[in-house]
């Protein structure tokens, strides 16, 4: 075993929270008529209730990561397949890093971060990326921007080199890592590293397996969850991730950076128990945050006859899950691990205390707005 494979094994266990083993390749792993070359592109298969993820080690020999199939959902299985497919390229070819020494690379990205913050602060004054940074070619590709923001992180607890190596391994290729301040980093990875180069071509293939028809948002969500778990094993302190959809940095990065900062801010206000925030999921929160405090207070006073019950943690948790699951009573009861009648009792109690029945569309909208405005008003 090489050090690389052992490191990947540990990362998979940290991300998926399941025990992985590494086994040498043997003919018994293949069904009749299969060859090693025909198995590798499929990325995984099941034998004896175990999932096998084949890969080529740095010496070119075949091996497989093995885990009990019951531990992984379909989405987690595809996430592991994507990770190993990308990382295998890094093992064979090495990360596509700059020819410059690590220090000059770090200094270059530090200067770019300072320039980027200035541009984001003054969008009316458009300037081109300085030539001496040698970033125009890299910034011309379609990339996924991710903002990493720490809270109370010790200075120097994690270095530029450590983070860059971590992200290059995770995405399976070179990434642009831009320091913004002592606790904030902008990560940019090419769209192809997340979605695959053949993504658009495969959309028109009628025979494509239905399991691989995930939307762009679902793919970004899956990768972000894995990225969060990976960083959590290295990071000292609490941190948040903000994710936006793919764009061309050279054309719109200052605006995207402002959007990501706003996404972090809104996520902390409205979704205090979450640490991954997606810009496309916060449209309503973005609108409500711009309402004046006077209008928010007036709405809260008028919308329901009593809000005492909404200050109960159990009631708040019930409503959060209820709205997440599109007001589906049966699914909410399953998620909360309570009997359906118990959930109905809670909803009836909310109606009795507030005068609003969240099982009806209009009242559900009012309660949802109330909860969001209550969160932002209480914190300002």
CSV table of C-alpha atoms in Angstrom, one decimal:
chain,number,residue,atom,x,y,z
A,1,UNK,CA,0.0,0.0,0.0
A,2,UNK,CA,1.2,3.5,-0.7
A,3,UNK,CA,0.9,6.5,1.7
A,4,UNK,CA,-1.5,8.1,-0.8
A,5,UNK,CA,-4.0,5.2,-0.7
A,6,UNK,CA,-4.0,5.1,3.1
A,7,UNK,CA,-4.6,8.8,3.2
A,8,UNK,CA,-7.5,8.5,0.8
A,9,UNK,CA,-8.9,5.6,2.9
A,10,UNK,CA,-8.9,7.7,6.0
A,11,UNK,CA,-10.6,10.6,4.2
A,12,UNK,CA,-13.3,8.3,2.8
A,13,UNK,CA,-14.0,7.0,6.3
A,14,UNK,CA,-14.1,10.6,7.7
A,15,UNK,CA,-16.5,11.8,5.0
A,16,UNK,CA,-18.8,8.8,4.7
A,17,UNK,CA,-18.6,7.7,8.4
A,18,UNK,CA,-18.2,4.0,7.4
A,19,UNK,CA,-15.2,1.6,7.6
A,20,UNK,CA,-13.4,1.2,4.3
A,21,UNK,CA,-10.7,-1.5,3.7
A,22,UNK,CA,-8.2,-1.7,0.8
A,23,UNK,CA,-7.9,-5.1,-0.9
A,24,UNK,CA,-5.6,-6.2,-3.7
A,25,UNK,CA,-7.3,-7.0,-7.0
A,26,UNK,CA,-8.1,-10.7,-7.7
A,27,UNK,CA,-9.9,-12.4,-10.6
A,28,UNK,CA,-12.7,-13.5,-8.2
A,29,UNK,CA,-13.8,-9.8,-8.1
A,30,UNK,CA,-15.0,-9.9,-11.7
A,31,UNK,CA,-18.0,-11.7,-13.1
A,32,UNK,CA,-17.7,-14.0,-16.1
A,33,UNK,CA,-16.7,-12.1,-19.2
A,34,UNK,CA,-15.5,-9.0,-17.3
A,35,UNK,CA,-11.9,-7.7,-17.5
A,36,UNK,CA,-10.1,-5.1,-15.4
A,37,UNK,CA,-10.4,-2.5,-18.1
A,38,UNK,CA,-14.2,-3.1,-18.4
A,39,UNK,CA,-14.7,-2.8,-14.6
A,40,UNK,CA,-12.7,0.3,-13.9
A,41,UNK,CA,-14.9,2.8,-15.9
A,42,UNK,CA,-18.0,1.6,-13.9
A,43,UNK,CA,-16.2,2.8,-10.8
A,44,UNK,CA,-18.1,0.5,-8.4
A,45,UNK,CA,-19.9,-2.9,-8.2
A,46,UNK,CA,-21.4,-5.1,-5.5
A,47,UNK,CA,-20.1,-8.5,-4.6
A,48,UNK,CA,-21.3,-10.4,-1.5
A,49,UNK,CA,-23.3,-7.4,-0.2
A,50,UNK,CA,-20.1,-5.3,-0.3
A,51,UNK,CA,-19.4,-2.3,-2.5
A,52,UNK,CA,-16.1,-2.4,-4.4
A,53,UNK,CA,-14.5,0.8,-5.7
A,54,UNK,CA,-11.7,-0.2,-8.0
A,55,UNK,CA,-8.7,2.1,-8.7
A,56,UNK,CA,-5.2,2.0,-10.1
A,57,UNK,CA,-2.5,2.6,-7.5
A,58,UNK,CA,0.5,4.8,-8.2
A,59,UNK,CA,2.4,1.7,-9.4
A,60,UNK,CA,-0.3,0.9,-11.9
A,61,UNK,CA,-1.5,-2.1,-9.9
A,62,UNK,CA,-5.2,-2.7,-9.4
A,63,UNK,CA,-6.8,-2.6,-6.0
A,64,UNK,CA,-10.2,-1.7,-4.5
A,65,UNK,CA,-11.7,0.2,-1.6
A,66,UNK,CA,-14.4,-2.1,0.0
A,67,UNK,CA,-17.2,-1.2,2.3
A,68,UNK,CA,-20.5,-2.9,3.4
A,69,UNK,CA,-23.2,-1.8,0.9
A,70,UNK,CA,-25.6,-1.1,3.6
A,71,UNK,CA,-23.6,1.8,4.9
A,72,UNK,CA,-23.9,3.9,1.7
A,73,UNK,CA,-26.9,5.6,0.0
A,74,UNK,CA,-27.0,5.9,-3.8
A,75,UNK,CA,-25.9,9.5,-3.6
A,76,UNK,CA,-22.9,8.6,-1.3
A,77,UNK,CA,-21.9,5.8,-3.6
A,78,UNK,CA,-21.8,8.2,-6.6
A,79,UNK,CA,-19.9,10.8,-4.5
A,80,UNK,CA,-17.2,8.2,-3.7
A,81,UNK,CA,-17.1,7.2,-7.4
A,82,UNK,CA,-16.5,10.8,-8.4
A,83,UNK,CA,-13.9,11.4,-5.7
A,84,UNK,CA,-11.9,8.3,-6.6
A,85,UNK,CA,-12.2,9.0,-10.4
A,86,UNK,CA,-10.8,12.5,-9.8
A,87,UNK,CA,-8.1,11.5,-7.3
A,88,UNK,CA,-6.8,8.7,-9.5
A,89,UNK,CA,-5.8,11.4,-12.0
A,90,UNK,CA,-3.9,13.2,-9.3
A,91,UNK,CA,-2.1,10.0,-8.3
A,92,UNK,CA,-1.1,9.2,-11.8
A,93,UNK,CA,-0.3,12.7,-13.2
A,94,UNK,CA,0.1,14.8,-10.0
A,95,UNK,CA,-1.9,18.0,-9.4
A,96,UNK,CA,-1.6,20.5,-12.2
A,97,UNK,CA,0.2,23.1,-10.1
A,98,UNK,CA,1.9,26.3,-11.2
A,99,UNK,CA,5.5,26.1,-12.3
A,100,UNK,CA,6.3,28.8,-9.8
A,101,UNK,CA,7.5,27.9,-6.3
A,102,UNK,CA,4.8,27.4,-3.6
A,103,UNK,CA,5.8,30.7,-1.9
A,104,UNK,CA,5.5,32.8,-5.0
A,105,UNK,CA,2.2,31.1,-5.8
A,106,UNK,CA,0.9,32.0,-2.3
A,107,UNK,CA,2.1,35.5,-2.6
A,108,UNK,CA,0.5,35.9,-6.0
A,109,UNK,CA,-2.9,34.6,-4.8
A,110,UNK,CA,-2.6,36.9,-1.7
A,111,UNK,CA,-2.2,39.9,-4.0
A,112,UNK,CA,-5.1,38.7,-6.1
A,113,UNK,CA,-7.3,38.5,-3.0
A,114,UNK,CA,-6.5,42.0,-2.0
A,115,UNK,CA,-7.3,43.2,-5.5
A,116,UNK,CA,-10.5,41.2,-5.6
A,117,UNK,CA,-11.7,42.7,-2.2
A,118,UNK,CA,-11.1,46.2,-3.6
A,119,UNK,CA,-13.1,45.5,-6.7
A,120,UNK,CA,-16.0,43.9,-4.8
A,121,UNK,CA,-16.2,47.1,-2.6
A,122,UNK,CA,-16.5,49.3,-5.7
A,123,UNK,CA,-18.4,47.6,-8.5
A,124,UNK,CA,-18.8,50.9,-10.4
A,125,UNK,CA,-15.0,51.0,-11.0
A,126,UNK,CA,-14.3,48.0,-13.2
A,127,UNK,CA,-10.6,47.1,-13.6
A,128,UNK,CA,-8.9,44.3,-15.4
A,129,UNK,CA,-6.9,41.7,-13.4
A,130,UNK,CA,-3.3,42.9,-13.2
A,131,UNK,CA,-1.0,41.3,-15.8
A,132,UNK,CA,1.7,40.5,-13.3
A,133,UNK,CA,-0.7,38.1,-11.5
A,134,UNK,CA,-0.7,35.8,-14.5
A,135,UNK,CA,-4.3,34.7,-13.8
A,136,UNK,CA,-6.3,35.7,-16.9
A,137,UNK,CA,-6.1,32.3,-18.6
A,138,UNK,CA,-7.1,30.5,-15.4
A,139,UNK,CA,-10.0,32.9,-14.7
A,140,UNK,CA,-11.4,32.5,-18.2
A,141,UNK,CA,-12.7,29.0,-17.5
A,142,UNK,CA,-16.1,28.2,-16.1
A,143,UNK,CA,-15.6,27.6,-12.4
A,144,UNK,CA,-17.6,26.9,-9.2
A,145,UNK,CA,-16.9,29.6,-6.5
A,146,UNK,CA,-16.9,28.5,-2.9
A,147,UNK,CA,-16.3,30.8,0.1
A,148,UNK,CA,-14.8,29.3,3.2
A,149,UNK,CA,-15.2,31.5,6.3
A,150,UNK,CA,-14.0,30.6,9.8
A,151,UNK,CA,-15.1,31.7,13.2
A,152,UNK,CA,-12.5,32.0,16.0
A,153,UNK,CA,-10.0,30.1,14.0
A,154,UNK,CA,-6.5,30.3,15.4
A,155,UNK,CA,-4.1,32.2,13.1
A,156,UNK,CA,-1.7,29.9,11.4
A,157,UNK,CA,-3.7,26.8,12.4
A,158,UNK,CA,-4.0,25.8,8.8
A,159,UNK,CA,-1.7,27.0,6.0
A,160,UNK,CA,-2.2,27.9,2.4
A,161,UNK,CA,-0.1,24.9,1.3
A,162,UNK,CA,-2.2,22.5,3.4
A,163,UNK,CA,-5.5,23.8,2.1
A,164,UNK,CA,-4.3,23.9,-1.5
A,165,UNK,CA,-3.1,20.3,-1.3
A,166,UNK,CA,-6.3,19.2,0.4
A,167,UNK,CA,-8.6,20.8,-2.3
A,168,UNK,CA,-6.4,19.6,-5.2
A,169,UNK,CA,-6.8,16.0,-4.0
A,170,UNK,CA,-10.5,16.4,-3.3
A,171,UNK,CA,-11.4,17.9,-6.7
A,172,UNK,CA,-9.0,15.8,-8.6
A,173,UNK,CA,-7.2,18.7,-10.2
A,174,UNK,CA,-5.8,22.2,-9.7
A,175,UNK,CA,-7.9,24.7,-7.9
A,176,UNK,CA,-7.5,28.4,-7.4
A,177,UNK,CA,-7.2,29.2,-3.7
A,178,UNK,CA,-7.4,32.9,-2.8
A,179,UNK,CA,-6.8,34.1,0.7
A,180,UNK,CA,-9.2,37.0,1.5
A,181,UNK,CA,-8.4,37.6,5.2
A,182,UNK,CA,-7.0,35.7,8.2
A,183,UNK,CA,-10.1,33.4,8.3
A,184,UNK,CA,-11.6,33.6,4.8
A,185,UNK,CA,-10.6,31.8,1.6
A,186,UNK,CA,-12.1,31.8,-1.9
A,187,UNK,CA,-12.0,28.3,-3.6
A,188,UNK,CA,-12.6,28.1,-7.3
A,189,UNK,CA,-12.6,24.7,-9.1
A,190,UNK,CA,-13.3,24.1,-12.8
A,191,UNK,CA,-16.9,23.0,-13.5
A,192,UNK,CA,-15.6,19.9,-15.2
A,193,UNK,CA,-14.0,18.7,-12.0
A,194,UNK,CA,-17.4,18.5,-10.4
A,195,UNK,CA,-19.7,17.6,-13.3
A,196,UNK,CA,-17.4,15.8,-15.7
A,197,UNK,CA,-16.4,16.8,-19.2
A,198,UNK,CA,-19.0,14.7,-20.8
A,199,UNK,CA,-21.9,16.0,-18.8
A,200,UNK,CA,-23.6,17.9,-21.5
A,201,UNK,CA,-23.1,15.2,-24.1
A,202,UNK,CA,-24.6,12.6,-21.9
A,203,UNK,CA,-27.8,14.6,-21.4
A,204,UNK,CA,-29.0,13.6,-24.8
A,205,UNK,CA,-28.4,9.9,-24.4
A,206,UNK,CA,-31.7,8.2,-23.9
A,207,UNK,CA,-30.1,5.1,-22.5
A,208,UNK,CA,-28.4,7.0,-19.7
A,209,UNK,CA,-29.0,5.4,-16.3
A,210,UNK,CA,-31.7,7.3,-14.4
A,211,UNK,CA,-29.5,7.3,-11.3
A,212,UNK,CA,-27.2,9.8,-13.0
A,213,UNK,CA,-29.8,12.5,-13.9
A,214,UNK,CA,-29.1,14.6,-10.9
A,215,UNK,CA,-29.6,18.3,-11.3
A,216,UNK,CA,-26.7,20.8,-11.0
A,217,UNK,CA,-27.9,21.9,-7.6
A,218,UNK,CA,-27.9,18.2,-6.3
A,219,UNK,CA,-24.4,17.6,-7.6
A,220,UNK,CA,-23.1,20.8,-6.0
A,221,UNK,CA,-24.8,19.9,-2.8
A,222,UNK,CA,-23.3,16.4,-2.7
A,223,UNK,CA,-19.8,17.8,-3.4
A,224,UNK,CA,-20.2,20.5,-0.8
A,225,UNK,CA,-21.2,18.1,1.9
A,226,UNK,CA,-18.2,16.0,1.2
A,227,UNK,CA,-15.9,19.1,1.1
A,228,UNK,CA,-17.3,20.2,4.5
A,229,UNK,CA,-16.5,16.9,6.2
A,230,UNK,CA,-13.0,16.9,4.6
A,231,UNK,CA,-12.2,20.5,5.9
A,232,UNK,CA,-13.7,19.7,9.3
A,233,UNK,CA,-10.9,17.1,9.9
A,234,UNK,CA,-8.3,19.8,9.4
A,235,UNK,CA,-9.9,23.0,10.5
A,236,UNK,CA,-9.6,24.4,14.1
A,237,UNK,CA,-12.9,26.0,15.1
A,238,UNK,CA,-16.3,26.6,13.5
A,239,UNK,CA,-16.5,27.4,9.8
A,240,UNK,CA,-19.1,28.0,7.1
A,241,UNK,CA,-19.2,27.3,3.4
A,242,UNK,CA,-21.1,29.4,0.8
A,243,UNK,CA,-21.5,28.0,-2.7
A,244,UNK,CA,-22.7,29.6,-5.9
A,245,UNK,CA,-23.4,28.2,-9.4
A,246,UNK,CA,-20.7,28.0,-12.0
A,247,UNK,CA,-19.6,31.2,-13.7
A,248,UNK,CA,-16.6,32.7,-15.5
A,249,UNK,CA,-14.5,34.5,-12.8
A,250,UNK,CA,-12.9,36.9,-15.2
A,251,UNK,CA,-16.3,38.4,-16.1
A,252,UNK,CA,-18.2,38.4,-12.8
A,253,UNK,CA,-16.1,37.3,-9.8
A,254,UNK,CA,-16.3,40.6,-7.8
A,255,UNK,CA,-20.2,40.4,-8.0
A,256,UNK,CA,-20.0,36.7,-7.1
A,257,UNK,CA,-17.8,37.4,-4.1
A,258,UNK,CA,-20.4,39.9,-2.8
A,259,UNK,CA,-23.1,37.3,-3.3
A,260,UNK,CA,-21.1,34.7,-1.4
A,261,UNK,CA,-20.5,37.1,1.5
A,262,UNK,CA,-24.2,37.8,1.6
A,263,UNK,CA,-25.0,34.1,1.5
A,264,UNK,CA,-22.7,33.5,4.5
A,265,UNK,CA,-24.4,36.4,6.3
A,266,UNK,CA,-27.9,35.2,5.6
A,267,UNK,CA,-27.1,31.6,6.4
A,268,UNK,CA,-25.9,32.6,9.8
A,269,UNK,CA,-29.0,34.6,10.5
A,270,UNK,CA,-31.7,32.4,9.2
A,271,UNK,CA,-30.2,28.9,9.4
A,272,UNK,CA,-28.2,29.0,12.6
A,273,UNK,CA,-27.9,25.2,12.9
A,274,UNK,CA,-26.4,24.8,9.4
A,275,UNK,CA,-22.9,25.5,8.1
A,276,UNK,CA,-23.3,25.0,4.3
A,277,UNK,CA,-25.2,27.7,2.5
A,278,UNK,CA,-26.3,27.8,-1.2
A,279,UNK,CA,-26.9,31.1,-2.9
A,280,UNK,CA,-29.8,29.7,-4.9
A,281,UNK,CA,-31.7,28.6,-1.8
A,282,UNK,CA,-31.8,32.0,-0.1
A,283,UNK,CA,-34.0,34.2,-2.4
A,284,UNK,CA,-36.8,34.7,0.2
A,285,UNK,CA,-34.3,35.3,3.0
A,286,UNK,CA,-32.5,37.9,0.8
A,287,UNK,CA,-35.7,39.7,0.2
A,288,UNK,CA,-36.8,39.7,3.9
A,289,UNK,CA,-33.4,40.9,5.1
A,290,UNK,CA,-33.9,44.1,3.1
A,291,UNK,CA,-37.2,45.0,4.8
A,292,UNK,CA,-36.9,47.8,7.3
A,293,UNK,CA,-36.9,47.0,11.0
A,294,UNK,CA,-40.1,49.0,11.5
A,295,UNK,CA,-42.0,47.0,8.8
A,296,UNK,CA,-40.7,43.7,10.3
A,297,UNK,CA,-41.9,44.6,13.8
A,298,UNK,CA,-45.3,45.7,12.4
A,299,UNK,CA,-45.7,42.4,10.5
A,300,UNK,CA,-44.8,40.3,13.6
A,301,UNK,CA,-47.3,42.2,15.7
A,302,UNK,CA,-50.2,41.8,13.3
A,303,UNK,CA,-49.8,38.3,11.8
A,304,UNK,CA,-50.8,36.2,14.7
A,305,UNK,CA,-52.6,36.6,18.0
A,306,UNK,CA,-49.9,35.0,20.1
A,307,UNK,CA,-46.3,33.9,19.4
A,308,UNK,CA,-45.4,32.3,22.8
A,309,UNK,CA,-45.7,28.8,21.4
A,310,UNK,CA,-43.2,29.6,18.7
A,311,UNK,CA,-40.5,30.3,21.2
A,312,UNK,CA,-40.6,26.6,22.2
A,313,UNK,CA,-37.7,24.7,20.7
A,314,UNK,CA,-39.7,21.5,20.0
A,315,UNK,CA,-42.3,23.6,18.1
A,316,UNK,CA,-39.7,25.4,16.1
A,317,UNK,CA,-37.9,22.2,15.2
A,318,UNK,CA,-41.3,20.7,14.2
A,319,UNK,CA,-42.1,23.6,11.9
A,320,UNK,CA,-38.6,23.7,10.3
A,321,UNK,CA,-38.9,20.0,9.3
A,322,UNK,CA,-42.5,20.4,8.3
A,323,UNK,CA,-41.6,23.2,5.9
A,324,UNK,CA,-38.5,21.4,4.6
A,325,UNK,CA,-40.7,18.5,3.6
A,326,UNK,CA,-43.2,20.6,1.8
A,327,UNK,CA,-45.8,20.4,4.6
A,328,UNK,CA,-46.1,16.6,4.2
A,329,UNK,CA,-47.5,15.3,7.6
A,330,UNK,CA,-46.5,11.7,7.1
A,331,UNK,CA,-42.9,12.4,6.0
A,332,UNK,CA,-42.5,14.9,8.8
A,333,UNK,CA,-43.6,12.4,11.4
A,334,UNK,CA,-41.1,9.9,10.0
A,335,UNK,CA,-38.3,12.4,10.1
A,336,UNK,CA,-39.1,13.4,13.7
A,337,UNK,CA,-39.6,9.8,14.8
A,338,UNK,CA,-43.0,10.5,16.2
A,339,UNK,CA,-46.5,9.0,15.5
A,340,UNK,CA,-48.5,10.7,12.9
A,341,UNK,CA,-51.2,11.5,15.5
A,342,UNK,CA,-48.6,13.1,17.7
A,343,UNK,CA,-47.6,15.5,14.9
A,344,UNK,CA,-51.2,16.3,14.2
A,345,UNK,CA,-51.7,17.1,17.9
A,346,UNK,CA,-48.7,19.5,17.7
A,347,UNK,CA,-50.1,21.2,14.6
A,348,UNK,CA,-53.5,21.6,16.2
A,349,UNK,CA,-51.9,23.2,19.2
A,350,UNK,CA,-50.1,25.7,17.0
A,351,UNK,CA,-53.4,26.5,15.3
A,352,UNK,CA,-55.1,27.0,18.7
A,353,UNK,CA,-52.4,29.3,20.0
A,354,UNK,CA,-51.7,31.4,16.9
A,355,UNK,CA,-54.9,31.2,14.9
A,356,UNK,CA,-53.0,29.8,11.9
A,357,UNK,CA,-53.2,26.3,10.5
A,358,UNK,CA,-49.9,25.5,8.7
A,359,UNK,CA,-51.6,22.6,6.9
A,360,UNK,CA,-53.3,25.3,4.6
A,361,UNK,CA,-51.2,27.1,2.0
A,362,UNK,CA,-52.0,30.7,3.0
A,363,UNK,CA,-51.4,30.1,6.8
A,364,UNK,CA,-48.2,28.1,6.1
A,365,UNK,CA,-46.8,31.1,4.1
A,366,UNK,CA,-47.6,33.5,6.9
A,367,UNK,CA,-46.0,31.3,9.5
A,368,UNK,CA,-42.9,30.7,7.4
A,369,UNK,CA,-42.5,34.5,6.8
A,370,UNK,CA,-43.1,35.1,10.5
A,371,UNK,CA,-40.3,32.6,11.5
A,372,UNK,CA,-37.8,34.1,9.1
A,373,UNK,CA,-38.6,37.7,10.1
A,374,UNK,CA,-38.5,36.8,13.8
A,375,UNK,CA,-35.0,35.4,13.3
A,376,UNK,CA,-33.6,38.5,11.5
A,377,UNK,CA,-35.4,40.9,13.8
A,378,UNK,CA,-34.2,39.3,17.0
A,379,UNK,CA,-30.6,39.5,15.8
A,380,UNK,CA,-30.6,43.2,14.7
